[in-house]
C-alpha cells in the first residue's frame, strides 16, 4: 500500500499559556490520542505520547519556553496510542498496575489492523467507531517510511504514580486520581485550585470503551461529582462540567446493565 507523505506529522494547538495539545491527524480516529504538554515553573510534563510513528521529543522541545527544563512523561495508561513515544524520555511515570505493560507492551504493537482480534474489532464497532483501515495511518511521516517496520517500543517506569500522589511543576500541583475501568491503571491529573482535569481515557467526548463495566461505573460516578471547570480527555475535544455530567448520565445506565 502506497501512502502519501504528510506535510507534518503532529498537529499542535495552544490551549492556554502553559498547555499545548498535540495530535497525530493521520492516525485512525480510534487510536488518535490527545497528548498534552503542560509547562511549569520548575519542570514540564507531557501527558501521553501518541503512537510513536514519528519522534515526539524534538517537537516538544521546539514548543517549550525552556527546552533545558526537566521534562517528565506521564502515561495515563499503557495502551498503544498513549505510550508510543515513552522511550524518548528519561523520566517515565505510570500507575503500578500498568508499569509492566509499559516496560514490555503486550497486545497490539503494529500498525496492521489485522492484528486486532475479531472480538476487539467488534467491540470498537459496537462502541460507535468507524471500521478500522488496513493500516492505522493514512500517510507516512517521511519518504521511505516503512509502516511494517513499526513496532511499539515500551520503556520501564522510572517512578510510579498512585491515588493521591502529586505531580508538582513548581507553580502548579496536580493530584493523581486512579480512574480504572477502561484500563486497570488509568489515571487522571486533577488541579483542584483551577478545576482542570486531565482525564486520560477515563472520560472523553466520544465513544467510551468500558473494559470492566462495574469498575468503570464507579469511576464515572466519582468524576461526575468533581467540580471541574474543564476536562481535557484522552481523545476528542475538551469540555466543561455540564458536558461531563451529560456524558456520565448517558453512559451509566449501559454500564449498570452490562453483565459482570
Backbone as CSV, one residue per row, in Angstrom:
resi,resn,N_x,N_y,N_z,CA_x,CA_y,CA_z,C_x,C_y,C_z
1,UNK,0.850,-1.199,0.000,0.000,0.000,0.000,0.885,1.248,0.000
2,UNK,0.655,2.117,-0.980,1.430,3.356,-1.076,0.668,4.488,-0.386
3,UNK,1.333,5.151,0.554,0.706,6.225,1.308,1.407,7.551,1.023
4,UNK,0.655,8.652,1.017,1.283,9.958,0.807,2.149,10.356,2.000
5,UNK,3.057,11.288,1.762,3.887,11.825,2.837,3.158,13.005,3.475
6,UNK,3.000,12.966,4.772,2.308,14.041,5.488,3.145,15.318,5.460
7,UNK,2.470,16.447,5.325,3.169,17.730,5.379,3.813,17.914,6.760
8,UNK,3.101,17.503,7.790,3.660,17.449,9.148,2.937,16.331,9.885
9,UNK,3.657,15.667,10.779,3.047,14.523,11.446,2.198,14.939,12.642
10,UNK,2.677,15.904,13.404,1.959,16.337,14.599,1.242,17.660,14.344
11,UNK,0.013,17.723,14.811,-0.744,18.969,14.809,-0.734,19.504,16.236
12,UNK,-0.488,20.799,16.389,-0.414,21.377,17.737,-1.397,22.527,17.881
13,UNK,-1.896,22.686,19.097,-2.826,23.777,19.392,-2.588,24.260,20.815
14,UNK,-2.274,25.533,20.956,-2.090,26.113,22.288,-3.447,26.315,22.936
15,UNK,-3.661,25.676,24.090,-4.939,25.760,24.789,-4.973,26.920,25.777
16,UNK,-3.838,27.183,26.408,-3.706,28.334,27.298,-2.223,28.647,27.409
17,UNK,-1.845,29.516,28.324,-0.457,29.985,28.403,0.538,28.872,28.680
18,UNK,0.079,27.785,29.303,1.014,26.725,29.693,0.636,25.345,29.176
19,UNK,-0.401,25.233,28.386,-0.884,23.923,27.936,-1.003,23.879,26.420
20,UNK,-0.394,22.863,25.815,-0.460,22.668,24.365,-0.965,21.267,24.072
21,UNK,-1.954,21.182,23.189,-2.488,19.903,22.721,-1.720,19.477,21.477
22,UNK,-1.335,18.211,21.428,-0.718,17.634,20.238,-1.541,16.447,19.777
23,UNK,-1.673,16.307,18.460,-2.431,15.219,17.843,-1.632,14.640,16.677
24,UNK,-1.961,13.404,16.311,-1.446,12.797,15.084,-2.628,12.685,14.104
25,UNK,-2.831,13.678,13.257,-4.040,13.706,12.422,-4.126,12.597,11.376
26,UNK,-3.009,11.927,11.094,-3.029,10.874,10.082,-3.156,9.481,10.685
27,UNK,-3.490,9.424,11.962,-3.776,8.150,12.633,-5.292,7.949,12.668
28,UNK,-5.741,6.727,12.486,-7.177,6.415,12.551,-7.760,6.971,13.850
29,UNK,-8.990,7.476,13.768,-9.607,8.182,14.894,-9.634,7.342,16.172
30,UNK,-9.729,6.026,16.043,-9.733,5.160,17.222,-8.454,5.314,18.032
31,UNK,-7.321,5.442,17.345,-6.017,5.494,18.011,-5.406,6.896,17.985
32,UNK,-6.206,7.894,17.653,-5.713,9.272,17.583,-5.889,9.923,18.955
33,UNK,-4.897,9.723,19.801,-4.991,10.171,21.182,-4.492,11.603,21.348
34,UNK,-5.052,12.291,22.333,-4.568,13.617,22.711,-3.300,13.483,23.541
35,UNK,-2.345,14.343,23.266,-1.135,14.487,24.078,-1.128,15.914,24.602
36,UNK,-0.809,16.092,25.878,-0.836,17.424,26.475,0.531,17.772,27.047
37,UNK,1.111,18.831,26.518,2.321,19.402,27.091,1.904,20.452,28.111
38,UNK,2.287,20.234,29.371,1.957,21.167,30.452,3.272,21.738,30.972
39,UNK,3.447,23.043,30.821,4.695,23.690,31.203,4.558,24.346,32.573
40,UNK,5.496,24.060,33.451,5.505,24.634,34.782,6.742,25.480,35.022
41,UNK,6.823,26.066,36.199,7.972,26.920,36.521,9.266,26.107,36.607
42,UNK,9.166,24.921,37.254,10.372,24.152,37.522,10.536,22.938,36.623
43,UNK,9.435,22.412,36.104,9.508,21.245,35.227,8.274,21.217,34.352
44,UNK,8.385,20.491,33.259,7.277,20.313,32.328,6.870,18.846,32.313
45,UNK,5.647,18.609,31.842,5.118,17.251,31.725,4.511,17.076,30.349
46,UNK,4.750,15.922,29.742,3.974,15.515,28.582,3.092,14.360,29.037
47,UNK,1.790,14.570,28.954,0.827,13.531,29.329,0.492,12.732,28.078
48,UNK,1.038,11.523,28.006,0.869,10.597,26.898,1.690,11.032,25.675
49,UNK,1.948,10.047,24.795,2.877,10.320,23.689,2.459,9.694,22.370
50,UNK,1.158,9.446,22.200,0.674,9.002,20.900,1.176,7.625,20.516
51,UNK,1.229,7.402,19.198,1.550,6.084,18.653,3.040,5.828,18.500
52,UNK,3.843,6.873,18.487,5.274,6.665,18.280,5.651,6.416,16.835
53,UNK,4.814,6.861,15.910,5.114,6.695,14.482,6.302,7.565,14.089
54,UNK,6.366,8.775,14.645,7.457,9.714,14.382,7.960,10.251,15.717
55,UNK,9.221,10.692,15.786,9.762,11.199,17.051,8.975,12.392,17.582
56,UNK,8.685,12.351,18.887,7.906,13.402,19.538,8.784,14.409,20.268
57,UNK,9.854,13.966,20.884,10.656,14.847,21.735,11.145,16.112,21.024
58,UNK,11.646,16.031,19.783,12.086,17.265,19.116,10.950,18.272,18.923
59,UNK,9.758,17.770,18.691,8.599,18.662,18.520,8.293,19.363,19.837
60,UNK,8.330,18.619,20.924,8.058,19.208,22.235,9.097,20.264,22.595
61,UNK,10.363,19.958,22.362,11.410,20.902,22.732,11.322,22.186,21.918
62,UNK,10.813,22.093,20.695,10.606,23.297,19.890,9.443,24.131,20.416
63,UNK,8.506,23.488,21.087,7.336,24.182,21.633,7.611,24.796,22.995
64,UNK,8.504,24.183,23.772,8.682,24.585,25.167,9.390,25.927,25.296
65,UNK,8.959,26.706,26.272,9.596,28.002,26.518,11.052,27.824,26.928
66,UNK,11.338,26.734,27.660,12.702,26.462,28.106,12.996,24.979,27.895
67,UNK,13.579,24.631,26.736,13.841,23.213,26.456,14.846,22.567,27.402
68,UNK,15.572,23.368,28.174,16.539,22.808,29.117,15.890,22.359,30.419
69,UNK,14.643,22.750,30.633,13.935,22.387,31.861,13.639,20.882,31.877
70,UNK,13.621,20.249,33.047,13.256,18.826,33.112,11.880,18.574,32.487
71,UNK,11.777,17.447,31.802,10.525,17.066,31.138,10.212,15.615,31.477
72,UNK,9.068,15.379,32.108,8.653,14.029,32.502,7.520,13.543,31.607
73,UNK,7.559,12.270,31.278,6.457,11.627,30.560,5.543,10.966,31.586
74,UNK,4.289,11.413,31.627,3.271,10.778,32.460,2.343,10.000,31.534
75,UNK,2.188,8.723,31.769,1.287,7.894,30.964,-0.041,7.748,31.685
76,UNK,-1.124,8.176,31.031,-2.438,7.987,31.638,-2.782,6.507,31.734
77,UNK,-2.254,5.714,30.808,-2.353,4.258,30.844,-1.445,3.718,29.742
78,UNK,-1.359,2.405,29.612,-0.318,1.808,28.774,-0.827,1.269,27.438
79,UNK,-1.901,1.818,26.894,-2.356,1.394,25.572,-1.474,1.999,24.490
80,UNK,-1.456,1.360,23.327,-0.534,1.700,22.250,-0.580,3.173,21.853
81,UNK,-1.761,3.774,21.885,-1.908,5.155,21.421,-1.522,6.184,22.479
82,UNK,-1.070,5.714,23.639,-0.712,6.640,24.725,0.746,6.529,25.158
83,UNK,1.436,5.471,24.751,2.833,5.301,25.182,3.789,5.118,24.011
84,UNK,3.376,5.473,22.806,4.215,5.223,21.635,5.576,5.900,21.685
85,UNK,5.642,7.057,22.339,6.906,7.775,22.406,7.580,7.728,23.763
86,UNK,7.135,6.860,24.646,7.630,6.880,26.033,9.140,6.643,26.112
87,UNK,9.677,5.852,25.190,11.107,5.536,25.220,11.990,6.744,24.937
88,UNK,11.413,7.853,24.480,12.191,9.053,24.175,12.501,9.894,25.414
89,UNK,11.959,9.516,26.570,12.038,10.360,27.757,12.793,9.667,28.886
90,UNK,13.569,10.453,29.619,14.359,9.901,30.708,13.566,9.650,31.969
91,UNK,12.515,10.457,32.203,11.642,10.265,33.366,10.289,9.780,32.874
92,UNK,9.869,8.587,33.352,8.668,7.932,32.838,7.814,7.462,34.009
93,UNK,6.608,8.013,34.116,5.748,7.784,35.280,4.434,7.133,34.847
94,UNK,3.958,6.180,35.647,2.715,5.467,35.333,2.208,4.818,36.619
95,UNK,0.934,4.438,36.634,0.377,3.709,37.770,1.008,2.316,37.824
96,UNK,1.246,1.793,39.030,1.902,0.484,39.137,1.148,-0.654,38.463
97,UNK,-0.181,-0.549,38.333,-0.953,-1.626,37.710,-0.612,-1.818,36.244
98,UNK,0.008,-0.801,35.617,0.323,-0.922,34.184,1.803,-0.709,33.894
99,UNK,2.628,-0.694,34.939,4.061,-0.490,34.737,4.673,-1.612,33.901
100,UNK,4.269,-2.845,34.141,4.812,-3.968,33.366,4.430,-3.854,31.895
101,UNK,3.201,-3.416,31.628,2.745,-3.283,30.243,3.485,-2.170,29.509
102,UNK,3.896,-1.132,30.234,4.665,-0.066,29.594,6.094,-0.521,29.325
103,UNK,6.642,-1.305,30.244,8.011,-1.790,30.070,8.101,-2.787,28.920
104,UNK,7.129,-3.690,28.862,7.093,-4.708,27.805,5.676,-4.792,27.267
105,UNK,5.355,-3.928,26.257,3.972,-3.844,25.755,3.461,-5.188,25.249
106,UNK,2.195,-5.420,25.564,1.518,-6.621,25.096,0.378,-6.200,24.167
107,UNK,-0.258,-7.150,23.565,-1.389,-6.825,22.692,-0.935,-6.197,21.396
108,UNK,-1.698,-5.221,20.911,-1.421,-4.598,19.616,-0.131,-3.791,19.691
109,UNK,0.804,-4.105,18.782,2.080,-3.390,18.746,2.439,-2.922,17.339
110,UNK,1.599,-3.240,16.352,1.903,-2.889,14.965,0.856,-1.925,14.423
111,UNK,1.061,-1.492,13.179,0.106,-0.607,12.508,-0.886,-1.375,11.651
112,UNK,-0.851,-2.682,11.694,-1.756,-3.521,10.897,-3.022,-3.812,11.693
113,UNK,-4.168,-3.388,11.166,-5.415,-3.618,11.892,-5.776,-5.093,11.952
114,UNK,-5.197,-5.896,11.060,-5.455,-7.334,11.092,-4.953,-7.960,12.387
115,UNK,-4.087,-7.256,13.096,-3.575,-7.787,14.357,-4.585,-7.673,15.498
116,UNK,-5.639,-6.884,15.287,-6.704,-6.810,16.291,-7.537,-8.089,16.224
117,UNK,-7.845,-8.659,17.367,-8.716,-9.837,17.411,-10.106,-9.464,16.914
118,UNK,-10.827,-10.400,16.267,-12.167,-10.094,15.737,-13.112,-9.539,16.810
119,UNK,-13.055,-10.078,18.022,-13.961,-9.597,19.070,-13.597,-8.171,19.500
120,UNK,-12.312,-7.827,19.407,-11.890,-6.467,19.732,-12.381,-5.496,18.667
121,UNK,-12.253,-5.881,17.415,-12.747,-5.036,16.315,-14.249,-4.817,16.458
122,UNK,-14.977,-5.878,16.837,-16.424,-5.746,17.002,-16.764,-4.839,18.175
123,UNK,-15.968,-4.906,19.245,-16.190,-4.038,20.393,-16.078,-2.567,19.990
124,UNK,-15.105,-2.241,19.140,-14.937,-0.865,18.695,-16.119,-0.430,17.814
125,UNK,-16.574,-1.321,16.949,-17.735,-1.013,16.106,-18.982,-0.805,16.958
126,UNK,-19.172,-1.674,17.942,-20.339,-1.559,18.817,-20.305,-0.254,19.618
127,UNK,-19.112,0.204,19.952,-18.988,1.449,20.716,-19.319,2.673,19.867
128,UNK,-19.193,2.532,18.541,-19.515,3.658,17.668,-18.378,4.160,16.809
129,UNK,-17.240,3.455,16.833,-16.117,3.861,15.991,-16.299,3.341,14.565
130,UNK,-15.767,4.069,13.571,-15.834,3.585,12.190,-14.916,2.381,12.002
131,UNK,-15.137,1.589,10.961,-14.270,0.422,10.724,-12.804,0.831,10.619
132,UNK,-11.936,-0.051,11.081,-10.504,0.209,11.004,-10.020,0.149,9.560
133,UNK,-9.019,0.959,9.256,-8.352,0.862,7.969,-7.416,-0.349,7.986
134,UNK,-6.944,-0.730,6.796,-5.962,-1.820,6.733,-4.724,-1.477,7.558
135,UNK,-4.258,-0.230,7.412,-3.221,0.318,8.268,-3.863,1.358,9.177
136,UNK,-3.299,1.575,10.346,-3.864,2.552,11.277,-3.461,3.979,10.941
137,UNK,-2.739,4.168,9.828,-2.345,5.503,9.363,-2.753,5.665,7.904
138,UNK,-3.005,6.924,7.494,-3.347,7.183,6.092,-2.277,8.019,5.397
139,UNK,-1.130,8.192,6.029,0.023,8.880,5.455,1.258,8.381,6.195
140,UNK,2.429,8.765,5.702,3.678,8.423,6.382,4.395,9.725,6.739
141,UNK,5.238,9.700,7.784,5.875,10.941,8.225,7.006,11.412,7.323
142,UNK,7.605,10.524,6.553,8.657,10.928,5.607,8.763,9.895,4.486
143,UNK,9.371,10.321,3.389,9.572,9.462,2.226,10.399,8.252,2.625
144,UNK,9.934,7.071,2.221,10.665,5.847,2.505,10.298,5.195,3.826
145,UNK,9.401,5.807,4.575,8.974,5.222,5.852,8.250,3.902,5.582
146,UNK,8.619,2.861,6.308,8.020,1.541,6.138,7.067,1.258,7.301
147,UNK,5.753,1.325,7.078,4.812,1.065,8.186,4.975,-0.308,8.813
148,UNK,5.452,-1.281,8.030,5.606,-2.627,8.582,6.847,-2.762,9.460
149,UNK,7.698,-1.756,9.444,8.857,-1.770,10.345,8.501,-1.189,11.715
150,UNK,7.319,-0.594,11.823,6.883,-0.033,13.103,6.635,-1.149,14.109
151,UNK,7.097,-0.940,15.336,6.796,-1.838,16.440,6.758,-1.000,17.712
152,UNK,5.652,-1.058,18.426,5.536,-0.295,19.664,6.691,-0.630,20.593
153,UNK,7.415,0.400,20.984,8.584,0.226,21.848,8.281,0.783,23.225
154,UNK,8.242,-0.075,24.203,7.986,0.375,25.560,9.251,0.847,26.251
155,UNK,9.130,1.139,27.533,10.264,1.531,28.361,9.845,1.369,29.813
156,UNK,10.760,0.967,30.675,10.394,0.773,32.084,10.113,2.088,32.781
157,UNK,9.221,2.054,33.732,8.921,3.236,34.534,10.126,3.602,35.395
158,UNK,10.338,4.903,35.539,11.353,5.377,36.480,10.710,5.826,37.787
159,UNK,9.382,5.882,37.814,8.646,6.238,39.012,7.203,5.810,38.858
160,UNK,6.502,5.658,39.974,5.119,5.197,39.954,4.204,6.272,40.533
161,UNK,3.002,6.350,39.987,2.007,7.319,40.428,0.764,6.582,40.904
162,UNK,0.393,6.832,42.151,-0.789,6.200,42.725,-1.773,7.255,43.207
163,UNK,-2.963,6.824,43.525,-4.017,7.700,44.037,-3.474,8.620,45.136
164,UNK,-3.690,9.924,44.966,-3.291,10.894,45.969,-1.894,11.448,45.819
165,UNK,-1.082,10.864,44.943,0.254,11.405,44.701,0.149,12.779,44.038
166,UNK,1.236,13.528,44.076,1.262,14.854,43.476,2.267,14.895,42.332
167,UNK,1.877,15.541,41.245,2.794,15.879,40.156,3.022,17.382,40.267
168,UNK,4.182,17.744,40.755,4.482,19.131,41.135,5.364,19.769,40.068
169,UNK,4.849,20.822,39.436,5.593,21.541,38.405,6.233,22.813,38.951
170,UNK,6.106,23.039,40.234,6.672,24.228,40.853,5.624,25.272,41.147
171,UNK,4.925,25.714,40.122,3.848,26.687,40.303,2.471,26.065,40.111
172,UNK,2.426,24.787,39.743,1.175,24.051,39.591,1.370,22.664,40.182
173,UNK,0.364,22.209,40.918,0.426,20.878,41.515,-0.825,20.111,41.124
174,UNK,-0.629,18.953,40.520,-1.740,18.100,40.109,-1.818,16.876,41.017
175,UNK,-3.023,16.583,41.474,-3.261,15.376,42.262,-3.552,14.215,41.316
176,UNK,-2.954,13.076,41.597,-3.192,11.881,40.797,-4.480,11.212,41.253
177,UNK,-5.381,10.965,40.313,-6.610,10.219,40.570,-6.505,8.866,39.871
178,UNK,-6.739,7.789,40.597,-6.777,6.467,39.986,-8.180,6.263,39.413
179,UNK,-8.267,6.073,38.093,-9.553,6.038,37.391,-9.655,4.771,36.545
180,UNK,-9.761,3.605,37.183,-9.805,2.350,36.429,-11.161,2.119,35.764
181,UNK,-11.183,1.124,34.893,-12.414,0.734,34.191,-12.168,0.593,32.714
182,UNK,-11.520,1.588,32.120,-11.055,1.455,30.738,-9.785,0.615,30.723
183,UNK,-8.964,0.815,31.731,-7.762,0.004,31.935,-7.490,-0.032,33.437
184,UNK,-6.763,-1.043,33.930,-6.622,-1.201,35.386,-5.879,-0.057,36.062
185,UNK,-4.904,0.537,35.362,-4.097,1.579,35.976,-4.323,2.953,35.391
186,UNK,-5.503,3.188,34.850,-5.795,4.501,34.291,-5.733,5.580,35.356
187,UNK,-5.103,6.694,35.020,-5.033,7.804,35.971,-5.445,9.109,35.299
188,UNK,-5.812,10.079,36.133,-6.059,11.442,35.703,-5.222,12.384,36.550
189,UNK,-5.042,13.603,36.055,-4.351,14.657,36.800,-5.358,15.751,37.108
190,UNK,-5.525,16.046,38.401,-6.578,16.950,38.871,-5.954,18.138,39.588
191,UNK,-6.290,19.336,39.127,-5.838,20.565,39.766,-7.050,21.225,40.417
192,UNK,-7.215,20.975,41.715,-8.404,21.428,42.430,-8.541,22.949,42.408
193,UNK,-7.422,23.643,42.459,-7.449,25.104,42.529,-8.122,25.724,41.309
194,UNK,-7.920,25.128,40.147,-8.478,25.676,38.897,-9.649,24.858,38.361
195,UNK,-9.840,23.637,38.864,-10.879,22.774,38.322,-10.501,22.120,37.007
196,UNK,-9.203,22.097,36.693,-8.727,21.475,35.450,-8.474,19.991,35.699
197,UNK,-9.046,19.160,34.832,-8.855,17.719,34.910,-8.326,17.196,33.587
198,UNK,-7.191,16.523,33.641,-6.699,15.729,32.510,-7.104,14.291,32.811
199,UNK,-8.043,13.762,32.030,-8.735,12.532,32.439,-8.261,11.269,31.740
200,UNK,-7.310,11.362,30.819,-6.934,10.167,30.078,-8.142,9.577,29.370
201,UNK,-8.210,8.251,29.330,-9.342,7.600,28.663,-10.456,7.239,29.629
202,UNK,-10.388,7.742,30.867,-11.493,7.507,31.797,-12.764,8.179,31.294
203,UNK,-12.608,9.376,30.711,-13.757,10.033,30.097,-13.267,10.999,29.030
204,UNK,-13.958,10.995,27.911,-13.730,11.940,26.822,-15.038,12.063,26.058
205,UNK,-15.109,13.012,25.156,-16.374,13.293,24.472,-16.476,12.513,23.172
206,UNK,-16.492,11.197,23.301,-16.574,10.303,22.158,-16.977,8.925,22.647
207,UNK,-16.925,7.900,21.789,-17.334,6.552,22.205,-16.403,5.984,23.275
208,UNK,-16.935,5.761,24.456,-16.130,5.235,25.559,-16.012,3.713,25.458
209,UNK,-14.893,3.188,25.947,-14.617,1.751,25.869,-14.495,1.193,27.288
210,UNK,-15.590,0.681,27.849,-15.520,0.098,29.202,-15.042,-1.343,29.147
211,UNK,-13.866,-1.604,29.682,-13.342,-2.964,29.728,-13.897,-3.706,30.945
212,UNK,-14.028,-2.982,32.059,-14.627,-3.543,33.274,-15.823,-2.672,33.645
213,UNK,-17.030,-3.012,33.194,-18.180,-2.120,33.353,-18.464,-1.675,34.784
214,UNK,-18.450,-2.588,35.736,-18.778,-2.207,37.116,-17.731,-1.261,37.698
215,UNK,-16.470,-1.528,37.410,-15.382,-0.666,37.875,-15.478,0.693,37.194
216,UNK,-15.761,0.675,35.903,-15.873,1.914,35.138,-17.025,2.770,35.664
217,UNK,-18.115,2.136,36.020,-19.262,2.883,36.546,-18.872,3.636,37.821
218,UNK,-18.094,3.011,38.685,-17.651,3.687,39.905,-16.766,4.890,39.570
219,UNK,-15.899,4.711,38.593,-15.040,5.822,38.176,-15.868,6.980,37.637
220,UNK,-16.861,6.685,36.812,-17.677,7.759,36.229,-18.506,8.473,37.287
221,UNK,-19.021,7.736,38.269,-19.755,8.397,39.351,-18.835,9.348,40.117
222,UNK,-17.615,8.921,40.326,-16.656,9.785,41.014,-16.395,11.061,40.199
223,UNK,-16.186,10.902,38.915,-15.885,12.055,38.069,-17.072,13.010,37.991
224,UNK,-18.280,12.463,38.021,-19.470,13.316,37.928,-19.532,14.322,39.076
225,UNK,-18.990,13.955,40.219,-19.062,14.815,41.400,-17.920,15.822,41.498
226,UNK,-16.937,15.725,40.617,-15.813,16.663,40.682,-16.249,18.056,40.211
227,UNK,-15.839,19.114,40.903,-16.191,20.474,40.480,-15.278,20.966,39.363
228,UNK,-15.348,20.320,38.223,-14.431,20.645,37.126,-14.829,21.952,36.450
229,UNK,-13.837,22.641,35.944,-14.080,23.782,35.056,-13.895,23.352,33.609
230,UNK,-12.918,22.458,33.377,-12.688,21.922,32.034,-12.061,20.546,32.145
231,UNK,-12.437,19.674,31.228,-11.888,18.322,31.165,-11.120,18.188,29.853
232,UNK,-9.840,17.831,29.957,-9.026,17.516,28.790,-8.907,16.001,28.736
233,UNK,-9.678,15.374,27.840,-9.727,13.922,27.770,-8.629,13.334,26.914
234,UNK,-8.544,12.020,26.930,-7.538,11.319,26.142,-7.819,11.311,24.659
235,UNK,-9.037,11.653,24.276,-9.428,11.748,22.871,-10.458,12.873,22.748
236,UNK,-10.617,13.374,21.550,-11.690,14.308,21.228,-11.535,15.659,21.955
237,UNK,-12.398,16.639,21.622,-12.224,17.990,22.174,-12.500,18.058,23.679
238,UNK,-11.917,19.072,24.312,-12.140,19.323,25.741,-13.561,19.814,25.973
239,UNK,-14.029,19.721,27.234,-15.418,20.074,27.538,-15.533,20.496,28.994
240,UNK,-16.691,21.058,29.334,-16.922,21.579,30.677,-17.747,20.649,31.550
241,UNK,-18.174,21.180,32.708,-18.829,20.347,33.718,-20.196,19.839,33.261
242,UNK,-20.968,20.673,32.573,-22.287,20.224,32.116,-22.160,19.059,31.149
243,UNK,-21.194,19.164,30.242,-20.995,18.085,29.280,-20.470,16.834,29.987
244,UNK,-19.619,17.006,30.981,-19.147,15.868,31.775,-20.321,15.106,32.357
245,UNK,-21.224,15.824,32.992,-22.369,15.167,33.609,-23.258,14.495,32.563
246,UNK,-23.416,15.127,31.405,-24.244,14.540,30.349,-23.634,13.236,29.835
247,UNK,-22.312,13.226,29.669,-21.643,12.007,29.202,-21.820,10.887,30.228
248,UNK,-21.587,11.216,31.489,-21.724,10.210,32.547,-23.160,9.697,32.623
249,UNK,-24.121,10.603,32.592,-25.524,10.206,32.715,-25.985,9.342,31.546
250,UNK,-25.400,9.552,30.374,-25.752,8.732,29.216,-25.088,7.362,29.277
251,UNK,-23.916,7.305,29.880,-23.138,6.063,29.887,-23.492,5.135,31.040
252,UNK,-23.820,5.694,32.194,-24.026,4.867,33.386,-25.100,3.788,33.225
253,UNK,-26.284,4.103,32.668,-27.287,3.033,32.544,-26.791,1.840,31.738
254,UNK,-25.984,2.089,30.703,-25.444,0.978,29.901,-24.461,0.149,30.717
255,UNK,-23.642,0.821,31.502,-22.670,0.108,32.321,-23.364,-0.705,33.404
256,UNK,-24.372,-0.114,34.013,-25.065,-0.792,35.098,-25.879,-1.978,34.607
257,UNK,-26.232,-1.959,33.320,-26.988,-3.084,32.743,-26.072,-4.157,32.179
258,UNK,-24.775,-3.866,32.080,-23.841,-4.813,31.486,-23.567,-5.968,32.430
259,UNK,-23.375,-7.172,31.895,-23.051,-8.324,32.755,-21.676,-8.133,33.400
260,UNK,-21.531,-8.614,34.606,-20.250,-8.535,35.287,-20.023,-7.203,35.931
